[in-house]
Amino acid sequence: MAAMQIIAGAPLQDPTLTDRVVNAVVNLISLLLPALDSMTQTTWLLESGPSVSTLGSVLGQTVLYLALICSAALFDLYRKNF
């Protein structure tokens, strides 16, 4: 997600309205998605485990993401004719 934010935030020319809208949309999407790079780190395996605050942050992101996935799964997008 960080790469997408960098690409969206660096237009080739002067930023237009479309560039600003795309940048805002990418930033909004990044707020909804969890930071997967902080979920698992090699240093946790090689050195010491994560701290309690780090685990709390990862757990909070996991709960939020699961709630978003479960709420999206409740919507049936297939049109049914009765």
Coordinates of C-alpha atoms in Angstrom, one line a residue:
M1 CA 0.0 0.0 0.0
A2 CA 2.9 2.4 0.7
A3 CA 4.1 2.0 -2.9
M4 CA 0.7 2.8 -4.2
Q5 CA 0.6 5.9 -2.0
I6 CA 4.0 7.0 -3.3
I7 CA 2.9 6.5 -6.9
A8 CA -0.4 8.3 -6.4
G9 CA 1.3 11.2 -4.6
A10 CA 3.9 11.9 -7.3
P11 CA 2.3 13.1 -10.5
L12 CA 4.5 13.5 -13.5
Q13 CA 3.3 17.1 -14.2
D14 CA 1.6 19.7 -12.1
P15 CA -1.1 18.0 -10.0
T16 CA -4.5 18.2 -11.5
L17 CA -7.9 17.7 -9.9
T18 CA -7.8 14.0 -11.0
D19 CA -4.4 13.5 -9.4
R20 CA -5.6 14.9 -6.1
V21 CA -8.8 12.8 -6.2
V22 CA -6.8 9.6 -7.0
N23 CA -4.4 10.5 -4.1
A24 CA -7.3 11.0 -1.7
V25 CA -8.9 7.7 -2.7
V26 CA -5.7 5.7 -2.3
N27 CA -5.2 7.3 1.1
L28 CA -8.7 6.4 2.1
I29 CA -8.2 2.8 1.0
S30 CA -5.0 2.6 3.0
L31 CA -6.9 3.6 6.1
L32 CA -9.2 0.6 5.7
L33 CA -6.5 -1.9 4.9
P34 CA -4.3 -3.3 7.7
A35 CA -0.6 -2.7 7.7
L36 CA 0.4 -6.2 6.7
D37 CA 4.1 -5.3 7.0
S38 CA 3.7 -4.9 10.7
M39 CA 1.8 -8.2 11.2
T40 CA 4.8 -10.5 10.9
Q41 CA 8.4 -9.4 11.2
T42 CA 11.5 -11.5 10.9
T43 CA 13.0 -9.8 13.9
W44 CA 10.3 -11.5 16.0
L45 CA 11.7 -14.9 15.0
L46 CA 15.4 -14.0 15.1
E47 CA 15.7 -11.8 18.1
S48 CA 12.9 -11.3 20.6
G49 CA 9.2 -11.4 20.4
P50 CA 7.0 -8.3 19.9
S51 CA 6.2 -6.0 22.8
V52 CA 2.7 -5.8 24.3
S53 CA 2.0 -2.5 22.6
T54 CA 3.0 -3.9 19.2
L55 CA 0.8 -7.0 19.8
G56 CA -2.1 -4.7 20.8
S57 CA -1.7 -2.7 17.6
V58 CA -1.6 -5.9 15.5
L59 CA -4.6 -7.3 17.3
G60 CA -6.6 -4.1 16.8
Q61 CA -5.9 -4.1 13.1
T62 CA -6.8 -7.7 12.8
V63 CA -10.2 -7.2 14.6
L64 CA -11.0 -4.2 12.5
Y65 CA -10.1 -6.0 9.3
L66 CA -12.1 -9.1 10.2
A67 CA -15.1 -6.9 11.0
L68 CA -14.9 -5.2 7.6
I69 CA -14.6 -8.6 5.9
C70 CA -17.5 -10.1 7.8
S71 CA -19.7 -7.0 7.2
A72 CA -18.9 -7.1 3.5
A73 CA -19.8 -10.8 3.4
L74 CA -23.3 -10.1 4.7
F75 CA -24.2 -8.3 1.5
D76 CA -25.5 -10.4 -1.3
L77 CA -24.8 -8.6 -4.5
Y78 CA -26.6 -11.1 -6.7
R79 CA -30.0 -9.8 -7.8
K80 CA -32.8 -12.1 -6.9
N81 CA -36.2 -11.9 -8.6
F82 CA -39.1 -13.0 -6.4

